[in-house]
Amino acid sequence: VEAIRDTEWKTKREAFMSSSKFVVESLHSLSVDVTRMLEGEIQEKTWKSYQKGDVAAFTRRLVELGDKLPMDRLRDKYTNDSEFRNYVARFVRQFEEVYDQALANDHGDLLGSTFYSSDVGKLYQILCAATGREPRKTKDASGRKVA
Protein backbone atom coordinates (compact mmCIF):
# COMPACT_ATOMS: atom_id res chain seq x y z
CA VAL A 1 0.00 0.00 0.00
CA GLU A 2 2.82 2.37 0.91
CA ALA A 3 4.57 1.70 -2.43
CA ILE A 4 1.35 2.44 -4.32
CA ARG A 5 0.88 5.71 -2.44
CA ASP A 6 4.48 6.66 -3.10
CA THR A 7 4.11 5.90 -6.81
CA GLU A 8 0.83 7.84 -6.97
CA TRP A 9 2.44 10.83 -5.24
CA LYS A 10 5.42 10.77 -7.61
CA THR A 11 3.12 10.51 -10.63
CA LYS A 12 1.02 13.47 -9.45
CA ARG A 13 4.14 15.51 -8.77
CA GLU A 14 5.62 14.74 -12.20
CA ALA A 15 2.33 15.69 -13.89
CA PHE A 16 2.25 18.91 -11.91
CA MET A 17 5.85 19.75 -12.80
CA SER A 18 5.18 19.12 -16.47
CA SER A 19 2.06 21.30 -16.57
CA SER A 20 3.59 24.00 -14.38
CA LYS A 21 6.51 24.35 -16.80
CA PHE A 22 4.04 25.36 -19.50
CA VAL A 23 2.26 27.83 -17.20
CA VAL A 24 5.52 29.41 -16.01
CA GLU A 25 6.61 29.90 -19.63
CA SER A 26 3.25 31.53 -20.30
CA LEU A 27 3.75 33.82 -17.28
CA HIS A 28 7.16 34.87 -18.58
CA SER A 29 5.59 35.56 -21.96
CA LEU A 30 2.93 37.71 -20.32
CA SER A 31 5.76 39.64 -18.62
CA VAL A 32 6.89 40.73 -22.07
CA ASP A 33 3.43 42.16 -22.72
CA VAL A 34 3.24 43.84 -19.31
CA THR A 35 6.68 45.42 -19.86
CA ARG A 36 5.72 46.61 -23.33
CA MET A 37 2.48 48.11 -22.07
CA LEU A 38 4.19 49.85 -19.14
CA GLU A 39 7.35 51.11 -20.76
CA GLY A 40 6.45 51.39 -24.44
CA GLU A 41 10.02 50.90 -25.62
CA ILE A 42 11.73 47.72 -24.52
CA GLN A 43 15.37 47.93 -23.46
CA GLU A 44 17.61 46.39 -26.09
CA LYS A 45 19.63 44.49 -23.48
CA THR A 46 16.52 42.80 -22.10
CA TRP A 47 15.17 42.03 -25.56
CA LYS A 48 18.48 40.47 -26.67
CA SER A 49 18.61 38.30 -23.55
CA TYR A 50 15.08 37.13 -24.24
CA GLN A 51 15.88 36.35 -27.87
CA LYS A 52 18.93 34.32 -26.79
CA GLY A 53 16.63 32.06 -24.77
CA ASP A 54 16.41 33.81 -21.40
CA VAL A 55 12.62 33.57 -21.14
CA ALA A 56 12.68 35.10 -17.65
CA ALA A 57 14.44 38.32 -18.77
CA PHE A 58 11.33 40.51 -18.70
CA THR A 59 9.99 39.05 -15.48
CA ARG A 60 13.35 39.62 -13.83
CA ARG A 61 13.50 43.20 -15.16
CA LEU A 62 10.10 44.08 -13.72
CA VAL A 63 11.00 42.51 -10.38
CA GLU A 64 14.35 44.36 -10.31
CA LEU A 65 12.47 47.61 -10.86
CA GLY A 66 10.24 46.63 -7.93
CA ASP A 67 9.83 49.75 -5.80
CA LYS A 68 10.93 51.92 -8.72
CA LEU A 69 7.89 50.91 -10.75
CA PRO A 70 5.54 53.87 -10.94
CA MET A 71 2.63 52.36 -8.99
CA ASP A 72 0.33 55.32 -9.69
CA ARG A 73 0.98 54.94 -13.41
CA LEU A 74 0.51 51.19 -13.15
CA ARG A 75 -2.82 51.66 -11.33
CA ASP A 76 -3.99 54.24 -13.89
CA LYS A 77 -3.00 52.01 -16.78
CA TYR A 78 -4.80 49.07 -15.17
CA THR A 79 -7.93 51.17 -14.64
CA ASN A 80 -8.00 52.85 -18.05
CA ASP A 81 -6.44 50.33 -20.46
CA SER A 82 -8.50 47.18 -21.03
CA GLU A 83 -5.70 45.42 -22.94
CA PHE A 84 -3.26 45.97 -20.06
CA ARG A 85 -5.94 44.93 -17.56
CA ASN A 86 -6.43 41.69 -19.50
CA TYR A 87 -2.67 40.93 -19.46
CA VAL A 88 -2.48 41.55 -15.72
CA ALA A 89 -5.63 39.53 -15.03
CA ARG A 90 -4.31 36.59 -17.05
CA PHE A 91 -0.96 36.76 -15.28
CA VAL A 92 -2.61 36.82 -11.84
CA ARG A 93 -5.07 34.06 -12.72
CA GLN A 94 -2.41 31.77 -14.19
CA PHE A 95 -0.06 32.33 -11.27
CA GLU A 96 -2.79 31.57 -8.74
CA GLU A 97 -3.76 28.39 -10.60
CA VAL A 98 -0.21 27.03 -10.61
CA TYR A 99 0.35 28.18 -7.03
CA ASP A 100 -2.83 26.44 -5.82
CA GLN A 101 -1.77 23.28 -7.68
CA ALA A 102 1.67 23.48 -6.08
CA LEU A 103 0.12 23.66 -2.62
CA ALA A 104 -2.25 20.78 -3.39
CA ASN A 105 0.52 18.54 -4.74
CA ASP A 106 3.17 19.18 -2.12
CA HIS A 107 2.36 18.46 1.49
CA GLY A 108 5.49 20.22 2.73
CA ASP A 109 4.56 23.38 0.81
CA LEU A 110 8.05 23.50 -0.68
CA LEU A 111 6.71 23.94 -4.22
CA GLY A 112 4.27 26.65 -3.13
CA SER A 113 6.97 28.54 -1.27
CA THR A 114 9.31 28.20 -4.23
CA PHE A 115 6.74 29.59 -6.65
CA TYR A 116 5.77 32.41 -4.31
CA SER A 117 9.37 33.52 -3.72
CA SER A 118 10.42 33.18 -7.37
CA ASP A 119 10.57 36.16 -9.74
CA VAL A 120 7.19 35.12 -11.14
CA GLY A 121 5.77 35.12 -7.60
CA LYS A 122 7.35 38.47 -6.81
CA LEU A 123 5.88 39.98 -9.97
CA TYR A 124 2.52 38.51 -8.99
CA GLN A 125 2.78 40.28 -5.62
CA ILE A 126 3.75 43.57 -7.31
CA LEU A 127 0.81 43.36 -9.71
CA CYS A 128 -1.58 42.55 -6.86
CA ALA A 129 -0.32 45.55 -4.88
CA ALA A 130 -0.61 47.84 -7.88
CA THR A 131 -4.14 46.73 -8.72
CA GLY A 132 -5.50 46.61 -5.18
CA ARG A 133 -5.95 42.86 -5.24
CA GLU A 134 -5.23 40.78 -2.15
CA PRO A 135 -2.50 38.24 -3.05
CA ARG A 136 -2.66 34.62 -2.06
CA LYS A 137 -0.76 33.96 1.14
CA THR A 138 2.04 31.52 1.81
CA LYS A 139 2.15 29.29 4.85
CA ASP A 140 4.90 29.16 7.44
CA ALA A 141 6.32 25.95 8.93
CA SER A 142 3.41 25.65 11.36
CA GLY A 143 0.84 25.92 8.56
CA ARG A 144 -0.28 29.46 9.42
CA LYS A 145 -0.78 31.84 6.53
CA VAL A 146 1.72 34.68 6.25
CA ALA A 147 2.19 37.54 3.81
mmCIF file of C-alpha atoms in Angstrom, residues 37-122:
data_model
loop_
_atom_site.group_PDB
_atom_site.id
_atom_site.type_symbol
_atom_site.label_atom_id
_atom_site.label_comp_id
_atom_site.label_asym_id
_atom_site.label_seq_id
_atom_site.Cartn_x
_atom_site.Cartn_y
_atom_site.Cartn_z
ATOM 1 C CA MET A 37 2.480 48.107 -22.067
ATOM 2 C CA LEU A 38 4.186 49.848 -19.138
ATOM 3 C CA GLU A 39 7.351 51.106 -20.765
ATOM 4 C CA GLY A 40 6.455 51.388 -24.441
ATOM 5 C CA GLU A 41 10.015 50.896 -25.624
ATOM 6 C CA ILE A 42 11.733 47.724 -24.521
ATOM 7 C CA GLN A 43 15.366 47.932 -23.461
ATOM 8 C CA GLU A 44 17.611 46.394 -26.086
ATOM 9 C CA LYS A 45 19.634 44.494 -23.480
ATOM 10 C CA THR A 46 16.521 42.798 -22.095
ATOM 11 C CA TRP A 47 15.171 42.029 -25.556
ATOM 12 C CA LYS A 48 18.483 40.470 -26.668
ATOM 13 C CA SER A 49 18.605 38.301 -23.546
ATOM 14 C CA TYR A 50 15.075 37.130 -24.244
ATOM 15 C CA GLN A 51 15.877 36.348 -27.873
ATOM 16 C CA LYS A 52 18.925 34.321 -26.789
ATOM 17 C CA GLY A 53 16.631 32.063 -24.768
ATOM 18 C CA ASP A 54 16.412 33.811 -21.396
ATOM 19 C CA VAL A 55 12.623 33.568 -21.137
ATOM 20 C CA ALA A 56 12.681 35.104 -17.651
ATOM 21 C CA ALA A 57 14.442 38.321 -18.773
ATOM 22 C CA PHE A 58 11.326 40.514 -18.700
ATOM 23 C CA THR A 59 9.993 39.046 -15.479
ATOM 24 C CA ARG A 60 13.352 39.621 -13.831
ATOM 25 C CA ARG A 61 13.505 43.203 -15.160
ATOM 26 C CA LEU A 62 10.101 44.078 -13.725
ATOM 27 C CA VAL A 63 11.005 42.513 -10.380
ATOM 28 C CA GLU A 64 14.346 44.356 -10.307
ATOM 29 C CA LEU A 65 12.473 47.609 -10.856
ATOM 30 C CA GLY A 66 10.236 46.626 -7.927
ATOM 31 C CA ASP A 67 9.826 49.750 -5.798
ATOM 32 C CA LYS A 68 10.934 51.921 -8.717
ATOM 33 C CA LEU A 69 7.891 50.909 -10.747
ATOM 34 C CA PRO A 70 5.538 53.873 -10.945
ATOM 35 C CA MET A 71 2.631 52.363 -8.992
ATOM 36 C CA ASP A 72 0.334 55.315 -9.688
ATOM 37 C CA ARG A 73 0.980 54.942 -13.410
ATOM 38 C CA LEU A 74 0.513 51.192 -13.154
ATOM 39 C CA ARG A 75 -2.819 51.659 -11.334
ATOM 40 C CA ASP A 76 -3.993 54.242 -13.888
ATOM 41 C CA LYS A 77 -3.001 52.005 -16.784
ATOM 42 C CA TYR A 78 -4.797 49.074 -15.166
ATOM 43 C CA THR A 79 -7.927 51.171 -14.643
ATOM 44 C CA ASN A 80 -8.002 52.853 -18.053
ATOM 45 C CA ASP A 81 -6.445 50.330 -20.460
ATOM 46 C CA SER A 82 -8.502 47.184 -21.026
ATOM 47 C CA GLU A 83 -5.704 45.419 -22.938
ATOM 48 C CA PHE A 84 -3.261 45.965 -20.062
ATOM 49 C CA ARG A 85 -5.938 44.931 -17.559
ATOM 50 C CA ASN A 86 -6.426 41.686 -19.505
ATOM 51 C CA TYR A 87 -2.671 40.925 -19.459
ATOM 52 C CA VAL A 88 -2.482 41.551 -15.722
ATOM 53 C CA ALA A 89 -5.631 39.532 -15.027
ATOM 54 C CA ARG A 90 -4.313 36.589 -17.053
ATOM 55 C CA PHE A 91 -0.957 36.756 -15.276
ATOM 56 C CA VAL A 92 -2.609 36.816 -11.844
ATOM 57 C CA ARG A 93 -5.069 34.057 -12.717
ATOM 58 C CA GLN A 94 -2.407 31.767 -14.189
ATOM 59 C CA PHE A 95 -0.056 32.326 -11.272
ATOM 60 C CA GLU A 96 -2.791 31.570 -8.740
ATOM 61 C CA GLU A 97 -3.759 28.392 -10.600
ATOM 62 C CA VAL A 98 -0.212 27.030 -10.611
ATOM 63 C CA TYR A 99 0.346 28.185 -7.032
ATOM 64 C CA ASP A 100 -2.827 26.438 -5.824
ATOM 65 C CA GLN A 101 -1.771 23.277 -7.679
ATOM 66 C CA ALA A 102 1.671 23.478 -6.079
ATOM 67 C CA LEU A 103 0.118 23.657 -2.617
ATOM 68 C CA ALA A 104 -2.247 20.784 -3.393
ATOM 69 C CA ASN A 105 0.523 18.539 -4.740
ATOM 70 C CA ASP A 106 3.169 19.176 -2.119
ATOM 71 C CA HIS A 107 2.356 18.456 1.491
ATOM 72 C CA GLY A 108 5.489 20.223 2.730
ATOM 73 C CA ASP A 109 4.558 23.382 0.806
ATOM 74 C CA LEU A 110 8.053 23.496 -0.683
ATOM 75 C CA LEU A 111 6.706 23.941 -4.215
ATOM 76 C CA GLY A 112 4.269 26.647 -3.128
ATOM 77 C CA SER A 113 6.972 28.543 -1.269
ATOM 78 C CA THR A 114 9.315 28.203 -4.228
ATOM 79 C CA PHE A 115 6.740 29.595 -6.654
ATOM 80 C CA TYR A 116 5.770 32.413 -4.311
ATOM 81 C CA SER A 117 9.367 33.520 -3.718
ATOM 82 C CA SER A 118 10.420 33.177 -7.372
ATOM 83 C CA ASP A 119 10.574 36.156 -9.739
ATOM 84 C CA VAL A 120 7.189 35.118 -11.140
ATOM 85 C CA GLY A 121 5.768 35.117 -7.595
ATOM 86 C CA LYS A 122 7.349 38.471 -6.810
#
